[in-house]
PDB file of C-alpha atoms in Angstrom:
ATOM      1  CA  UNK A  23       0.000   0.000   0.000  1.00 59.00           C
ATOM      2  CA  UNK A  24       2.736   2.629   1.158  1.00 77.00           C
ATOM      3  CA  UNK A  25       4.679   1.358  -2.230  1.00 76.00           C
ATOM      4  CA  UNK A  26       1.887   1.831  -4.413  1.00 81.00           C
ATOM      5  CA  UNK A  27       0.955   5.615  -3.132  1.00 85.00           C
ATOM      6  CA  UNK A  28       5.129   6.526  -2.940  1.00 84.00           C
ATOM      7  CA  UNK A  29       5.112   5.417  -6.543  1.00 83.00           C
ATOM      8  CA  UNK A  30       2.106   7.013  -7.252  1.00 89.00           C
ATOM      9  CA  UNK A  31       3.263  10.712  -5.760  1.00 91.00           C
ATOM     10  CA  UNK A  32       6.568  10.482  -7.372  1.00 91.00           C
ATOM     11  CA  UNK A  33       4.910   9.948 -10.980  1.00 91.00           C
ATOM     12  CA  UNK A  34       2.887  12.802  -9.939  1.00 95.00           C
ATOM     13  CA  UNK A  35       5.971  15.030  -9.119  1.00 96.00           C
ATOM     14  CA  UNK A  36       7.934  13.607 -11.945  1.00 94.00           C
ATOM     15  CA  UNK A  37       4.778  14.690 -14.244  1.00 95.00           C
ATOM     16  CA  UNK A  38       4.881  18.316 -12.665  1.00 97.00           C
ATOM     17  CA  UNK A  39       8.462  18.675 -13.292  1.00 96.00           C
ATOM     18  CA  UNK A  40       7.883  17.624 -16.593  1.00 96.00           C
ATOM     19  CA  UNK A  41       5.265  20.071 -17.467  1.00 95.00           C
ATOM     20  CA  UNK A  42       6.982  22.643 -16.019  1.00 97.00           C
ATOM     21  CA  UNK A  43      10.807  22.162 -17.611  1.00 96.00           C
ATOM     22  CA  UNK A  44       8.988  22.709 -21.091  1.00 95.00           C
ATOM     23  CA  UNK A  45       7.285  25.535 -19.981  1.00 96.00           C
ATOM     24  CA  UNK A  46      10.087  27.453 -19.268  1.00 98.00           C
ATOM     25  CA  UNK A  47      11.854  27.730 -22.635  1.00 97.00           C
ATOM     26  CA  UNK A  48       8.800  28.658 -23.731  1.00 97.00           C
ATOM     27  CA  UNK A  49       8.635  31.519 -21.769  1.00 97.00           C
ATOM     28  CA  UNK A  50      12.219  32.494 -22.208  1.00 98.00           C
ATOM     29  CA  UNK A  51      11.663  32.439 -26.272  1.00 97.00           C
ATOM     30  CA  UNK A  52       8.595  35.015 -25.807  1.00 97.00           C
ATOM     31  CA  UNK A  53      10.962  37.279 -23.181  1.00 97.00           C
ATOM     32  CA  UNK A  54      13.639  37.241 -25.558  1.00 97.00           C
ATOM     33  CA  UNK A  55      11.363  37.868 -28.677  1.00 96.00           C
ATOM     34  CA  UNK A  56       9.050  40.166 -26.814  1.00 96.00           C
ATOM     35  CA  UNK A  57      10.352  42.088 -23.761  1.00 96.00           C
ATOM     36  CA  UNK A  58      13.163  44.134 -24.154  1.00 94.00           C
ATOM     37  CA  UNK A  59      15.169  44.599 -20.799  1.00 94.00           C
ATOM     38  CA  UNK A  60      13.860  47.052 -18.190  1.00 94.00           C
ATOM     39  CA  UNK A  61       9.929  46.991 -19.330  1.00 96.00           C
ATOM     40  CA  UNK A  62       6.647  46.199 -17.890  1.00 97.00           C
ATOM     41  CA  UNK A  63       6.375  43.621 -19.977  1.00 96.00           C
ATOM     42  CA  UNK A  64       9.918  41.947 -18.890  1.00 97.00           C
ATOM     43  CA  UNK A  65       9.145  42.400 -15.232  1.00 97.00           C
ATOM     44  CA  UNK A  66       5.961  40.247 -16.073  1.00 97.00           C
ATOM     45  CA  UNK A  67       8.074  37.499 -17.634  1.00 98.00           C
ATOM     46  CA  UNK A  68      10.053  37.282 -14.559  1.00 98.00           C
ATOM     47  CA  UNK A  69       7.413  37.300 -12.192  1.00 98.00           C
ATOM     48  CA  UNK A  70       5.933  33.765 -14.115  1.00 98.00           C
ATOM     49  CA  UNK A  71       9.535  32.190 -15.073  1.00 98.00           C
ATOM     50  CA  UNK A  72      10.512  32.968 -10.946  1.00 98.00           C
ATOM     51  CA  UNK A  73       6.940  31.392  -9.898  1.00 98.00           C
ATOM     52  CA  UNK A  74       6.996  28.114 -12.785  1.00 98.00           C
ATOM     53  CA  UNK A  75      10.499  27.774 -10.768  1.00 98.00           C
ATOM     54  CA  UNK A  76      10.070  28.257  -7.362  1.00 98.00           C
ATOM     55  CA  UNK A  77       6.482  26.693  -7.017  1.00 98.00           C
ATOM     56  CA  UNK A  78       6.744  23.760  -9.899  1.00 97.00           C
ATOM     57  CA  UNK A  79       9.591  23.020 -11.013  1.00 98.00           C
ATOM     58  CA  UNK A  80      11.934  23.182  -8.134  1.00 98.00           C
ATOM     59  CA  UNK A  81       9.232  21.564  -5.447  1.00 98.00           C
ATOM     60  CA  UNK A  82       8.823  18.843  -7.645  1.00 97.00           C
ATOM     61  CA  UNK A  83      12.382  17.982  -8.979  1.00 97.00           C
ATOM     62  CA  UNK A  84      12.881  17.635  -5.245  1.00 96.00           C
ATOM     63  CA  UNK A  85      10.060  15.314  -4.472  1.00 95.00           C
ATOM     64  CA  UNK A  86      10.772  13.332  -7.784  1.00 94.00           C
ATOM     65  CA  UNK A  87      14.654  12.848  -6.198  1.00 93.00           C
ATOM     66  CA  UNK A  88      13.383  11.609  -2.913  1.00 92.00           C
ATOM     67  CA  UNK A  89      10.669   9.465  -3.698  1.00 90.00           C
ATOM     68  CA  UNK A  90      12.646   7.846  -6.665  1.00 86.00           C
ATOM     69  CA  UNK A  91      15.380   7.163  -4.436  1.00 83.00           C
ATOM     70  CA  UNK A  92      13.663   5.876  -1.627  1.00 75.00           C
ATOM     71  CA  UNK A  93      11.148   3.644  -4.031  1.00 70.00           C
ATOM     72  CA  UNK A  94      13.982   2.608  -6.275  1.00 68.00           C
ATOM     73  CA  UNK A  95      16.883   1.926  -4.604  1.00 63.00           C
ATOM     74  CA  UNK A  96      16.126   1.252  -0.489  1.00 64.00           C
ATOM     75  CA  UNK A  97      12.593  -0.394  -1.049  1.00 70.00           C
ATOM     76  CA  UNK A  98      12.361  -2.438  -4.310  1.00 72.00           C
ATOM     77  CA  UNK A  99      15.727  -3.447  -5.700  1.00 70.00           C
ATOM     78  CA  UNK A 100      18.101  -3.132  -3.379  1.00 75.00           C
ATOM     79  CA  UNK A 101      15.731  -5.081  -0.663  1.00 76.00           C
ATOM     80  CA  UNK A 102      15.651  -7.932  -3.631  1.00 74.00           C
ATOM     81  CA  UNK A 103      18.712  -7.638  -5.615  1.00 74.00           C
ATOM     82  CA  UNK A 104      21.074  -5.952  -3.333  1.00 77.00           C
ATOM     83  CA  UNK A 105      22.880  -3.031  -5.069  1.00 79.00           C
ATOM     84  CA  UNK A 106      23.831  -5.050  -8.496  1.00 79.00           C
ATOM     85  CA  UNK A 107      20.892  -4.035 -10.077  1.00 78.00           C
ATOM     86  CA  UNK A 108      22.960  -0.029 -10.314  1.00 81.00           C
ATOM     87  CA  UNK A 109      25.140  -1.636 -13.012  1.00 85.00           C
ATOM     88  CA  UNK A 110      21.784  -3.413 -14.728  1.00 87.00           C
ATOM     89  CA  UNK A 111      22.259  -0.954 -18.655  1.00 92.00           C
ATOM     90  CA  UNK A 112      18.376  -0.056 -18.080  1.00 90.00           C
ATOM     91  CA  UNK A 113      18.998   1.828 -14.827  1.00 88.00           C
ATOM     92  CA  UNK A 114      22.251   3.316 -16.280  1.00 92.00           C
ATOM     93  CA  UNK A 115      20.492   4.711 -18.939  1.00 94.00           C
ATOM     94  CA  UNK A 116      17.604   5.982 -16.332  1.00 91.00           C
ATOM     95  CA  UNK A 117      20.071   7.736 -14.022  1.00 91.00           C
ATOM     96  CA  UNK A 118      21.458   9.302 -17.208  1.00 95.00           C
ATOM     97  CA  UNK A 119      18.834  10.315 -18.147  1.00 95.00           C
ATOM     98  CA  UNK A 120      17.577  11.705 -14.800  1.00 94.00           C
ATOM     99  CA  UNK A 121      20.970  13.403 -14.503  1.00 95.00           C
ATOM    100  CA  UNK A 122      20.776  14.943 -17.651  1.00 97.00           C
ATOM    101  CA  UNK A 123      17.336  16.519 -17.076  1.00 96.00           C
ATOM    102  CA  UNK A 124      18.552  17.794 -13.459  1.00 97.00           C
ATOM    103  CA  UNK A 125      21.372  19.103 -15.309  1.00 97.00           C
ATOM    104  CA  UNK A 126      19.015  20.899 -17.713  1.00 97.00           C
ATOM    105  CA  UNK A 127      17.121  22.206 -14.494  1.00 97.00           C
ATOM    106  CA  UNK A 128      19.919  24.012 -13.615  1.00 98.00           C
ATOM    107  CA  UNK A 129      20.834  25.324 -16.303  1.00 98.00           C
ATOM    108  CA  UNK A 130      17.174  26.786 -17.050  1.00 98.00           C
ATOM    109  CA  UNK A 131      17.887  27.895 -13.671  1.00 98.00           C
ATOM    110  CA  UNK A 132      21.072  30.008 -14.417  1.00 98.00           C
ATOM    111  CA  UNK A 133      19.386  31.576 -17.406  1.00 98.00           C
ATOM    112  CA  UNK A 134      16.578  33.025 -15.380  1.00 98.00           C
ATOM    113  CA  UNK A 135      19.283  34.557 -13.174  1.00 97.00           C
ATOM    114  CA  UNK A 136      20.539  36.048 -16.856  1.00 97.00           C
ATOM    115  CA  UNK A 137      17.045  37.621 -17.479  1.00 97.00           C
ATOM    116  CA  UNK A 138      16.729  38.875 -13.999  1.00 96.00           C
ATOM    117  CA  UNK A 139      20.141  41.192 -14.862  1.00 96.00           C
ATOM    118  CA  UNK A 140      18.399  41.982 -18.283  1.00 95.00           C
ATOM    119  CA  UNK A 141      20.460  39.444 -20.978  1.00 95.00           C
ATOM    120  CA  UNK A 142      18.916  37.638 -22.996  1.00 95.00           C
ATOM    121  CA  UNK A 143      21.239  34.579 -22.685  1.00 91.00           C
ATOM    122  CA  UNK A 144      20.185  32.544 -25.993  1.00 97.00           C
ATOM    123  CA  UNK A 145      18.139  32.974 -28.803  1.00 97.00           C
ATOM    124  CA  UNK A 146      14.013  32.554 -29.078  1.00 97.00           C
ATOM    125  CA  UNK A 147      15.221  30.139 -31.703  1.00 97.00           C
ATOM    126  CA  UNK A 148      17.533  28.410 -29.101  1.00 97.00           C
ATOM    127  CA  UNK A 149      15.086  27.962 -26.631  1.00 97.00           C
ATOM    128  CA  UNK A 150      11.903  26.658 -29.168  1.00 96.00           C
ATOM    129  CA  UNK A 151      14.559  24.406 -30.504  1.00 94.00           C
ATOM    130  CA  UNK A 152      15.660  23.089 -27.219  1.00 95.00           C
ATOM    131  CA  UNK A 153      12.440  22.472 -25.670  1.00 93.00           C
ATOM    132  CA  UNK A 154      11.345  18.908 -25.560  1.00 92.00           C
ATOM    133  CA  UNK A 155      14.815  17.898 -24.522  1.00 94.00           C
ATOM    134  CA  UNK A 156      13.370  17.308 -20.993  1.00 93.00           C
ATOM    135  CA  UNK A 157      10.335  15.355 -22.275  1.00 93.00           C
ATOM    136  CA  UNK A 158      12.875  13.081 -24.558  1.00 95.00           C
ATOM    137  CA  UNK A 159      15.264  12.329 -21.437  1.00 95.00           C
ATOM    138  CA  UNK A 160      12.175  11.420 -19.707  1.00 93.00           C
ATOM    139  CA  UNK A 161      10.379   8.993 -22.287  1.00 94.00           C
ATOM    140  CA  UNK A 162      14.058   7.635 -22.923  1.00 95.00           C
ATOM    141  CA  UNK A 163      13.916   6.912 -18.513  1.00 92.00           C
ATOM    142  CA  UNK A 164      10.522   5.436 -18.635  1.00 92.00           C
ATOM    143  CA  UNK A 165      11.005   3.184 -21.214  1.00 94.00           C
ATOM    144  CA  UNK A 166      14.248   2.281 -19.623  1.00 92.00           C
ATOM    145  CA  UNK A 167      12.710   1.534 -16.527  1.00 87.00           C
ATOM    146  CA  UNK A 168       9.511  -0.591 -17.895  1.00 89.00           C
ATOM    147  CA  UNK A 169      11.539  -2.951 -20.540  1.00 91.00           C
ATOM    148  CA  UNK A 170      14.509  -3.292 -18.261  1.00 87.00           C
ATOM    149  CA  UNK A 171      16.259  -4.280 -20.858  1.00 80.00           C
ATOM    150  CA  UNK A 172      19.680  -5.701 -20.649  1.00 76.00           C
ATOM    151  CA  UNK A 173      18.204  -7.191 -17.506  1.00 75.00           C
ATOM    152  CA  UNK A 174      20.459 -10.146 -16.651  1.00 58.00           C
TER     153      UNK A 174
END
């Protein structure tokens, strides 16, 4: 019961922190196309890139950390298959992937910090271009995860 409602928040949070990673470039191609530095209109894009980030995305990369570690590693696999299963090339790939899209986090992260001191750190095409890369690390982790494959 406990496993099935852990799981059940963390694909919740993971969901969240989905929705919210692709949001972001969106909004940082319409400030960079649309509000030049120092207008209302910028100090509106700021206000809804720092509130996507401090009430979605960051909350729920959080809660998608703890509740995947605890339900992965402490509770499931490591109670059955002791810590082997790390080395297994399907949870590789998932922690890969999972560090790739925390990387990403951060790095939408350091670009709002950009806009806050009025750069606009890449292009509208940059950020339209680059925004399903969170939502292609994350189907590459899921699938991962549910074939297990290279399981031995």
């Amino acid at each position: 019961m406990n496993y099935d409602l852990l799981r059940g928040l963390h694909i919740i949070a993971v969901i969240a922190w989905m929705s919210g990673m692709m949001y972001l470039p969106r909004l940082y191609a319409y400030h960079t196309e649309t509000a030049p530095p120092g207008s209302e209109f910028d100090k509106n894009f700021l206000v809804w890139e720092r509130k996507l980030l401090k009430i979605i995305i960051n909350p729920s990369m959080i809660l998608v950390w703890i509740l995947g570690v605890s339900l992965t590693l402490w509770h499931v696999y490591a109670a059955k298959e002791g810590w082997a299963f790390l080395h297994q090339p399907w949870m590789i790939v998932k922690l890969a992937a999972v560090i790739f899209i925390s990387g990403w986090h951060g790095f939408l992260a350091g670009s709002y910090k950009k806009f806050l001191a009025g750069q606009r750190p890449k292009s509208a095409k940059f950020w339209r271009a680059t925004n399903e890369l969170p939502f292609l690390a994350a189907v590459v982790a899921v699938l991962a995860v549910t074939l297990q494959f290279g399981q031995r």
